[in-house]
PDB file of C-alpha atoms in Angstrom:
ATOM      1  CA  UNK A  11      79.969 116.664 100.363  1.00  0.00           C
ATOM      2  CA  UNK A  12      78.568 115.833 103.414  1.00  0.00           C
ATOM      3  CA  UNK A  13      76.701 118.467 105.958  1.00  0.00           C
ATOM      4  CA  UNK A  14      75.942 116.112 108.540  1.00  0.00           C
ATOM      5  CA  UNK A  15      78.093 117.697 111.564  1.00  0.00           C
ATOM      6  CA  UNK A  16      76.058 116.546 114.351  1.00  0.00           C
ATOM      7  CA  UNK A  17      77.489 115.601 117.200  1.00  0.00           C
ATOM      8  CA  UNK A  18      79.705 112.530 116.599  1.00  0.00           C
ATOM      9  CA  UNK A  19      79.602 109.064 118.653  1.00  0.00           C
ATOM     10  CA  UNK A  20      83.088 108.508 117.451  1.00  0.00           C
ATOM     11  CA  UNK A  21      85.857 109.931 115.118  1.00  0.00           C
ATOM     12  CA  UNK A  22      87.860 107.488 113.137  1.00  0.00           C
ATOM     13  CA  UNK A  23      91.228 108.658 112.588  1.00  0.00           C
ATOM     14  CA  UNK A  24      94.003 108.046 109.368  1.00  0.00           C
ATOM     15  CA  UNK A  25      97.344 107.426 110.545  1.00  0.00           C
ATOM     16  CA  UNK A  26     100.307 109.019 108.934  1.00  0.00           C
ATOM     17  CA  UNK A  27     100.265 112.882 108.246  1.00  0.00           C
ATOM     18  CA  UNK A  28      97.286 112.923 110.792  1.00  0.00           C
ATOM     19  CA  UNK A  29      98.505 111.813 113.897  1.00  0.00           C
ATOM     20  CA  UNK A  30     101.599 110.038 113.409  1.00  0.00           C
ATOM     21  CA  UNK A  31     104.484 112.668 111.754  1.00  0.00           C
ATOM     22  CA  UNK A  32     105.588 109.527 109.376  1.00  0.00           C
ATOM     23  CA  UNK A  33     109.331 111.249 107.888  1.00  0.00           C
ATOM     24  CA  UNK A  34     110.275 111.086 111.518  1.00  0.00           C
ATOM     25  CA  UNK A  35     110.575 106.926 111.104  1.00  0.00           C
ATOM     26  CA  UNK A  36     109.926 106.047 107.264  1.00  0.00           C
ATOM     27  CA  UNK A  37     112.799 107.875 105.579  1.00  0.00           C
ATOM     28  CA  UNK A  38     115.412 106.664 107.618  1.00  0.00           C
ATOM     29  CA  UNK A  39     114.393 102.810 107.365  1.00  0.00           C
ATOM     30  CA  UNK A  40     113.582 104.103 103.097  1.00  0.00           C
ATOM     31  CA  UNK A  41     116.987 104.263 103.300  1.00  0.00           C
ATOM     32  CA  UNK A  42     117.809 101.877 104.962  1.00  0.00           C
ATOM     33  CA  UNK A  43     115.378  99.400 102.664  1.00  0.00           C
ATOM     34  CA  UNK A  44     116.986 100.512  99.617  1.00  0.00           C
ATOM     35  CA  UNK A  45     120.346 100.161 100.937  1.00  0.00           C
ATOM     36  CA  UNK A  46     119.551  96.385 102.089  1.00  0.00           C
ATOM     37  CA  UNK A  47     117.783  95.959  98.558  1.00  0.00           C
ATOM     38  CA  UNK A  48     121.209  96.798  96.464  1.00  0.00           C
ATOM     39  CA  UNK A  49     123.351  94.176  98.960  1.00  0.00           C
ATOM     40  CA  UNK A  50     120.980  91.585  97.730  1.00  0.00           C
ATOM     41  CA  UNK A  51     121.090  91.958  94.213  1.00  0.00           C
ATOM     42  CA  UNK A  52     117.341  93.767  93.551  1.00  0.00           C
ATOM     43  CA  UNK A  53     117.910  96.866  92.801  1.00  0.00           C
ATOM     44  CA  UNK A  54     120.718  99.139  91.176  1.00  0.00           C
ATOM     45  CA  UNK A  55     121.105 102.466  91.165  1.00  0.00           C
ATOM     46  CA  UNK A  56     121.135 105.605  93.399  1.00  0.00           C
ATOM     47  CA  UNK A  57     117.787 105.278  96.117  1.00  0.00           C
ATOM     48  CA  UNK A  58     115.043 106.926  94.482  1.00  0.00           C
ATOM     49  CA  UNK A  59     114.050 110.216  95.440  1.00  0.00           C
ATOM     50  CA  UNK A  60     112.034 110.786  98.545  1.00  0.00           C
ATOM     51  CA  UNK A  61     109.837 112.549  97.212  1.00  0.00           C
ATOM     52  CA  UNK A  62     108.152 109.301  95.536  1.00  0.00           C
ATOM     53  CA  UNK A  63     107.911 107.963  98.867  1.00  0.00           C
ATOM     54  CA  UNK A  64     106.280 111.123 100.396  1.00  0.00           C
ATOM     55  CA  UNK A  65     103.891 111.728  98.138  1.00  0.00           C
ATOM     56  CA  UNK A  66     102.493 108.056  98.189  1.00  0.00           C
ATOM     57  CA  UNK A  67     101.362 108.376 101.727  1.00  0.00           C
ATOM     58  CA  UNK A  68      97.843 107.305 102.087  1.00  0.00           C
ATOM     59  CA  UNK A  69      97.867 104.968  99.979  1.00  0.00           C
ATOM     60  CA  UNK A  70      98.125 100.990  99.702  1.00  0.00           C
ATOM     61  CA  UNK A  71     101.720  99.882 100.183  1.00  0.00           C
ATOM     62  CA  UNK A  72     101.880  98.186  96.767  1.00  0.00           C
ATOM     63  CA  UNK A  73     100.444 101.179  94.667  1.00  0.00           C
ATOM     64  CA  UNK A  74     103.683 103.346  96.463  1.00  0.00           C
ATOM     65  CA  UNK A  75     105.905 100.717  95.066  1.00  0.00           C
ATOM     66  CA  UNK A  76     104.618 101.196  91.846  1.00  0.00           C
ATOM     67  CA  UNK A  77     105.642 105.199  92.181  1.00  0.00           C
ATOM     68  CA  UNK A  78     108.985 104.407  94.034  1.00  0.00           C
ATOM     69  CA  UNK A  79     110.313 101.431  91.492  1.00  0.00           C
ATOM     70  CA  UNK A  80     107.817 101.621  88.823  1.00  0.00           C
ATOM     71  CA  UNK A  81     110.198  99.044  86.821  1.00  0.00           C
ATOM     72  CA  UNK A  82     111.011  97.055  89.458  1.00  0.00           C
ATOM     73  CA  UNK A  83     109.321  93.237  89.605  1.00  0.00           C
ATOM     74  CA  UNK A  84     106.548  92.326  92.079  1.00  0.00           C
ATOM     75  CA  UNK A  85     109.014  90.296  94.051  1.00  0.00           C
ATOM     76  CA  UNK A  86     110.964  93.275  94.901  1.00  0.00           C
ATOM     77  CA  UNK A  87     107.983  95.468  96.096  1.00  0.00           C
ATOM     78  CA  UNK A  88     107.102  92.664  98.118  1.00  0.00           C
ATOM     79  CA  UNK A  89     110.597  92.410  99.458  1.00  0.00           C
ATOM     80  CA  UNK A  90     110.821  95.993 100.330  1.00  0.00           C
ATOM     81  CA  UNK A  91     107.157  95.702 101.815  1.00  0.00           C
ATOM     82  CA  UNK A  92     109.474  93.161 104.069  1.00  0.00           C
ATOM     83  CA  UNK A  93     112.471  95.521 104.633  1.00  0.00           C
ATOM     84  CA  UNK A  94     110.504  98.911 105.258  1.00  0.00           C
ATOM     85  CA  UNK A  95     107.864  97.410 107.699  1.00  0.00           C
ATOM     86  CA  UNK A  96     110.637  95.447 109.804  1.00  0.00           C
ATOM     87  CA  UNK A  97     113.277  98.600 110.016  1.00  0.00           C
ATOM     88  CA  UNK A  98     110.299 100.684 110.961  1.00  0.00           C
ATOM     89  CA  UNK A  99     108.910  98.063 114.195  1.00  0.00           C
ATOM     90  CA  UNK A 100     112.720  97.967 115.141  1.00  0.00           C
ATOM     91  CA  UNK A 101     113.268 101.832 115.249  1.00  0.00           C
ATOM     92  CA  UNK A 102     109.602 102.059 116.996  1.00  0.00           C
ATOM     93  CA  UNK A 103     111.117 100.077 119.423  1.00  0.00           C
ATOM     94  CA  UNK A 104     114.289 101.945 120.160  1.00  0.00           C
ATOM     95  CA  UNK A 105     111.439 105.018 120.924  1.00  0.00           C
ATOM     96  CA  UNK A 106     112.041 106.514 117.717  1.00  0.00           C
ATOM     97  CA  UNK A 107     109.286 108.450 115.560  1.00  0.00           C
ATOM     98  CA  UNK A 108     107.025 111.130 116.859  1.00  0.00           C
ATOM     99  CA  UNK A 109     103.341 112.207 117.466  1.00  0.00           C
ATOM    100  CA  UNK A 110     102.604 115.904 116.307  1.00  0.00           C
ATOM    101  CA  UNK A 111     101.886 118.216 118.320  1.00  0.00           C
ATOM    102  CA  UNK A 112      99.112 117.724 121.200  1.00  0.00           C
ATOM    103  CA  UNK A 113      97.921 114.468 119.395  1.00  0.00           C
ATOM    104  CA  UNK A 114      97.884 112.350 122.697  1.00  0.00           C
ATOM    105  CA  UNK A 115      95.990 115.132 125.429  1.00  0.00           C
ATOM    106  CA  UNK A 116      94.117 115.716 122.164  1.00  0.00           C
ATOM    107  CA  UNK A 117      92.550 112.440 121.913  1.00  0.00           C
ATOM    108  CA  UNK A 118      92.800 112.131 125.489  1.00  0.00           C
ATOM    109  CA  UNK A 119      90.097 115.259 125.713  1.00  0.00           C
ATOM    110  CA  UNK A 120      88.063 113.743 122.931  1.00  0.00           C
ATOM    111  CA  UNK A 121      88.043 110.549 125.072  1.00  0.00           C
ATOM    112  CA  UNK A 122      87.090 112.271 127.782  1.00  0.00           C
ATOM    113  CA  UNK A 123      83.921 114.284 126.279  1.00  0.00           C
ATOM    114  CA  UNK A 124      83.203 110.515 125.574  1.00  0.00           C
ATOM    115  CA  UNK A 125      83.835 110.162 121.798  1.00  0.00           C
ATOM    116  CA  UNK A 126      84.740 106.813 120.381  1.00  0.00           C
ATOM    117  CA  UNK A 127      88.107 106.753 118.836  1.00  0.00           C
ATOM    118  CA  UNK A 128      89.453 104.627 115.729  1.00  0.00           C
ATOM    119  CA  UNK A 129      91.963 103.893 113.624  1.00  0.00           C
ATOM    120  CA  UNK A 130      91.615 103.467 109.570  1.00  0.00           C
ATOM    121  CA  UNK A 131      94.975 103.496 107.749  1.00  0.00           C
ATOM    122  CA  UNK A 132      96.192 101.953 104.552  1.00  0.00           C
ATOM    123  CA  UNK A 133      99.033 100.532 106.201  1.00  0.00           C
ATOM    124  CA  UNK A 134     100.168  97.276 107.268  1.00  0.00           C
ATOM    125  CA  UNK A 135      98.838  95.413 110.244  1.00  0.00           C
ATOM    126  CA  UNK A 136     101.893  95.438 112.778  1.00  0.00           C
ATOM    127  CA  UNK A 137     102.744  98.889 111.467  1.00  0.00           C
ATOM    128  CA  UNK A 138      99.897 100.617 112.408  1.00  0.00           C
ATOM    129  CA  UNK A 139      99.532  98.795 115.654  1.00  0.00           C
ATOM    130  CA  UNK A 140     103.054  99.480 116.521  1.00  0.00           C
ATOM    131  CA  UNK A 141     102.912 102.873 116.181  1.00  0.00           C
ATOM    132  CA  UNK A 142      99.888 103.453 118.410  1.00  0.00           C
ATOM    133  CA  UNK A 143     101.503 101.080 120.902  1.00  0.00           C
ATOM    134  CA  UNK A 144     104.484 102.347 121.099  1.00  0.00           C
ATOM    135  CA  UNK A 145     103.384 105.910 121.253  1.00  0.00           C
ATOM    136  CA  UNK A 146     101.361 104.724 124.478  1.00  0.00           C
ATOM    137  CA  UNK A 147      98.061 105.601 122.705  1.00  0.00           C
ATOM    138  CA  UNK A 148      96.450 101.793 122.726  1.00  0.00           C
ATOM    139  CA  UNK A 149      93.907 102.787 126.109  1.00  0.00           C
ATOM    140  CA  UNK A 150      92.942 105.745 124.452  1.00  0.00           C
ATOM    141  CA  UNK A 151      91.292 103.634 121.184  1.00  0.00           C
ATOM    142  CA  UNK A 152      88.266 101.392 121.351  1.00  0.00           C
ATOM    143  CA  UNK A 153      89.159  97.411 121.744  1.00  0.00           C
ATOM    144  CA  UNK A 154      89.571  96.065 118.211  1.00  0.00           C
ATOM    145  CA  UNK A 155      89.100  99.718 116.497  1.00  0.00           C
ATOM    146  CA  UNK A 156      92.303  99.932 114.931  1.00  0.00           C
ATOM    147  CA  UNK A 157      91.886  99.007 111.333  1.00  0.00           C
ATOM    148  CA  UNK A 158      94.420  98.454 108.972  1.00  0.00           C
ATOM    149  CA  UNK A 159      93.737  97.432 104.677  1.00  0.00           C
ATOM    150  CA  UNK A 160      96.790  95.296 105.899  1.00  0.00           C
ATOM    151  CA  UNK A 161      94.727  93.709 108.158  1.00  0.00           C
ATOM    152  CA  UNK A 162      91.805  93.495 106.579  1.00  0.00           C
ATOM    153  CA  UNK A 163      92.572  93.427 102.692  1.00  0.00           C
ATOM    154  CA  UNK A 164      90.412  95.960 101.881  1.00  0.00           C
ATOM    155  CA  UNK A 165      91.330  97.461  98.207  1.00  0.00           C
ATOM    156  CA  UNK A 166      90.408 100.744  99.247  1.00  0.00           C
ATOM    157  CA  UNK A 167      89.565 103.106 102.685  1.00  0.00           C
ATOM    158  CA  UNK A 168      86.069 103.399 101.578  1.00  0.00           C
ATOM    159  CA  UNK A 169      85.360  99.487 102.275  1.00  0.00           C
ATOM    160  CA  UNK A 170      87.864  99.342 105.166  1.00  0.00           C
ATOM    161  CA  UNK A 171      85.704 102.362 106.951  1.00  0.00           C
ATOM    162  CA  UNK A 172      82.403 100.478 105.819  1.00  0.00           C
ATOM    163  CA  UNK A 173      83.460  97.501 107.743  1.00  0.00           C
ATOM    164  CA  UNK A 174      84.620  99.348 110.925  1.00  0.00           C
ATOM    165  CA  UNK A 175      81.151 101.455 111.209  1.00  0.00           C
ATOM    166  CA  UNK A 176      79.274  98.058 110.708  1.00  0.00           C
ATOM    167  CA  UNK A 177      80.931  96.247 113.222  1.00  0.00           C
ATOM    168  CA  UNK A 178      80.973  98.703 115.605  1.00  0.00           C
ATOM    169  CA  UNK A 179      77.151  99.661 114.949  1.00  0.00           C
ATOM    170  CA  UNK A 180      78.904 103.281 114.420  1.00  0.00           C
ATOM    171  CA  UNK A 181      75.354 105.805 112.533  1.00  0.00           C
ATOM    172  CA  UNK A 182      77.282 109.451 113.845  1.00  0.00           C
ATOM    173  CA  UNK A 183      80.886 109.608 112.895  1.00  0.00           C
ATOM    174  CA  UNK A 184      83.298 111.895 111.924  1.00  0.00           C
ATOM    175  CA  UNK A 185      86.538 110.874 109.544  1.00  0.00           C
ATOM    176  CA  UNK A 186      90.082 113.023 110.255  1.00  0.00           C
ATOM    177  CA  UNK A 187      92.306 112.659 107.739  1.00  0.00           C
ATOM    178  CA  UNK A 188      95.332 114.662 105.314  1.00  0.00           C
ATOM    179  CA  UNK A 189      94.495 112.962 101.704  1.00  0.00           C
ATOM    180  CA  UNK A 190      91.610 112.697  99.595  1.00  0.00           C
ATOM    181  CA  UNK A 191      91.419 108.956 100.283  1.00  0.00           C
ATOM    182  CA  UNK A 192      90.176 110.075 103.474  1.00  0.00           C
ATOM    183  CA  UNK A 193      87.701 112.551 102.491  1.00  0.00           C
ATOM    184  CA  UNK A 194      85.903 110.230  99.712  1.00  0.00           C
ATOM    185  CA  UNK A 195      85.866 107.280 102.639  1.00  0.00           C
ATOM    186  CA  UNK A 196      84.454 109.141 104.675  1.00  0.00           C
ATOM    187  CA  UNK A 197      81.966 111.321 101.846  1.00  0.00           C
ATOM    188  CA  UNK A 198      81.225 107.632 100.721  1.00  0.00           C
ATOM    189  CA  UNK A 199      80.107 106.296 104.547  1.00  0.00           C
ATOM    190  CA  UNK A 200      77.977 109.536 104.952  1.00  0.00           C
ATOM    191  CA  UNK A 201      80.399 110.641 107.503  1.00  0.00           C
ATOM    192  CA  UNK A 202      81.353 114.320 108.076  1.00  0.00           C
ATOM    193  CA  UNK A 203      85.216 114.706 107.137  1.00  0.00           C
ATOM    194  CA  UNK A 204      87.667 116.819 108.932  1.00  0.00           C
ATOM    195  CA  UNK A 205      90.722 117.364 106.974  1.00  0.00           C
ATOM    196  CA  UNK A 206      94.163 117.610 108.465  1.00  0.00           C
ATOM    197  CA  UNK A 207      95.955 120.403 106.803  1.00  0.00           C
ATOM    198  CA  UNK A 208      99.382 120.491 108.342  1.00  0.00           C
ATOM    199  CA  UNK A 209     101.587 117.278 107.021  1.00  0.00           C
ATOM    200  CA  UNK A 210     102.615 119.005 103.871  1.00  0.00           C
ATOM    201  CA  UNK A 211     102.429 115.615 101.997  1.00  0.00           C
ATOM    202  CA  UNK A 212      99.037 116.073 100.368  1.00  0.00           C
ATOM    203  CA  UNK A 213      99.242 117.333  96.786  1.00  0.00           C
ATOM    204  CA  UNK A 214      96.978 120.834  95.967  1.00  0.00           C
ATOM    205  CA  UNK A 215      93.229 120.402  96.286  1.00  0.00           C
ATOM    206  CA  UNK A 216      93.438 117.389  97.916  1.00  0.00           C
ATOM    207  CA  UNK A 217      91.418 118.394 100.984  1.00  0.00           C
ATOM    208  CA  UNK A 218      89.078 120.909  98.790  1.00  0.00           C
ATOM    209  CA  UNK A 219      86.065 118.714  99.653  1.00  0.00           C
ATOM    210  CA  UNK A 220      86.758 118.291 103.045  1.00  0.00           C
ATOM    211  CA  UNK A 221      83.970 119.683 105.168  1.00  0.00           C
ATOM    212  CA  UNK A 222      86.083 121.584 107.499  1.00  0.00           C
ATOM    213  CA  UNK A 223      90.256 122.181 107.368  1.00  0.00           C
ATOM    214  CA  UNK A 224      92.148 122.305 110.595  1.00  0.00           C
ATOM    215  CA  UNK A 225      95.865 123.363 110.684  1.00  0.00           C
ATOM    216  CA  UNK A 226      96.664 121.951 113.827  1.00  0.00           C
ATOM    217  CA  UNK A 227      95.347 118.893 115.539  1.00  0.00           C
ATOM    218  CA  UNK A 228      94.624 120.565 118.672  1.00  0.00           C
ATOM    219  CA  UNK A 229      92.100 122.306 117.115  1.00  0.00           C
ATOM    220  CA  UNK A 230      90.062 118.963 116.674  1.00  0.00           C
ATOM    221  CA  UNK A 231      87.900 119.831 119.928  1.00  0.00           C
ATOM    222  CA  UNK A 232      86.692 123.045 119.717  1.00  0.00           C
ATOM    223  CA  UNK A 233      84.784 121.633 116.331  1.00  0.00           C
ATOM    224  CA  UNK A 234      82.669 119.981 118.831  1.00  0.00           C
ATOM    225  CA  UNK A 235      81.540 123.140 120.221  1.00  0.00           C
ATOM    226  CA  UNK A 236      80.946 125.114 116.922  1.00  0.00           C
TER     227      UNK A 236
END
């Protein structure tokens, strides 16, 4: 675990169940996916239970296949990689999906008490950057500093948050996150992890080694002070 809570020159921030509530736009284009999946021929059945879907958040797109349709070919997770990420950029652009509470004055604050914000998600490229675009957050984020494994075919958040901090010349970070695959990348960088304690996604223990547990983003700044 780390103990280095100095002062950070940036935070580097997960996605979904962090700062983007996810349900609010995945389950309806889930559906939706599954729906266009059976009217071409790939898959039979009732749509899996969204539970599968939930509880794969965090983690690479084609390891949540393997949860949703564990018997399902390749080609069909990759179709459904397809379907889900182009129902989600439409309703994105219709305004749907939401922030949770305070996110954007949040970062806006952090921002102002001139911290360096990121992005590190284990979603796909135009995902990621379509959510913080449409949600009006782009300013807010350093130029370049939102980092996707889509993007940058990582295999896991420990090497996509090694490449970020390098790039950037990042040494004092902290990493805010809701799943363990965002407390070991940021135990693994040497960075101090917050974890986000509010998404109800994570499964129990997840956030035990977490260095500090907030239960509601707006409580992000007053860490700075403690």
């Amino acid at each position: 675990m780390s103990t280095n809570k100095r002062t950070p020159e940036a935070m580097i921030f997960d996605l979904d169940g962090t700062l983007f509530q996810t349900e609010t736009l995945l389950l309806p284009a889930y559906h939706a996916t599954f729906e266009q999946l059976r009217a071409e021929g790939l898959f039979q059945g009732e749509t899996p239970d969204e539970k599968y879907i939930l509880s794969g958040l965090g983690m690479l797109l084609e390891h949540i296949w393997q949860l949703v349709m564990p018997d399902a070919d390749v080609t069909v997770h990759r179709r459904a990689d397809e379907l889900l990420l182009k129902l989600q950029v439409e309703a994105m652009a219709r305004g749907e999906g939401k922030l949770y509470e305070g996110v954007a004055d949040t970062l806006r604050e952090l921002r102002r008490r001139g911290v360096r914000l990121f992005i590190a998600s284990n979603g796909l490229k135009a995902y990621v950057k379509g959510v913080i675009r449409h949600q009006g957050l782009e300013p807010l984020f350093e130029p370049g500093g939102l980092y996707s494994a889509g993007e940058y075919a990582t295999r896991s958040k420990v090497d996509l948050v090694r490449q970020l901090l390098d790039k950037y010349g990042i040494e004092h970070a902290w990493m805010v996150g809701d799943r363990s695959s965002d407390v070991e990348a940021g135990h693994a960088n040497g960075l101090f992890v917050v974890g986000c304690d509010y998404a109800g996604f994570r499964k129990e223990g997840e956030l035990d080694q977490a260095d500090v547990c907030i239960a509601d983003f707006r409580d992000l700044p007053a860490l700075l002070e403690a």
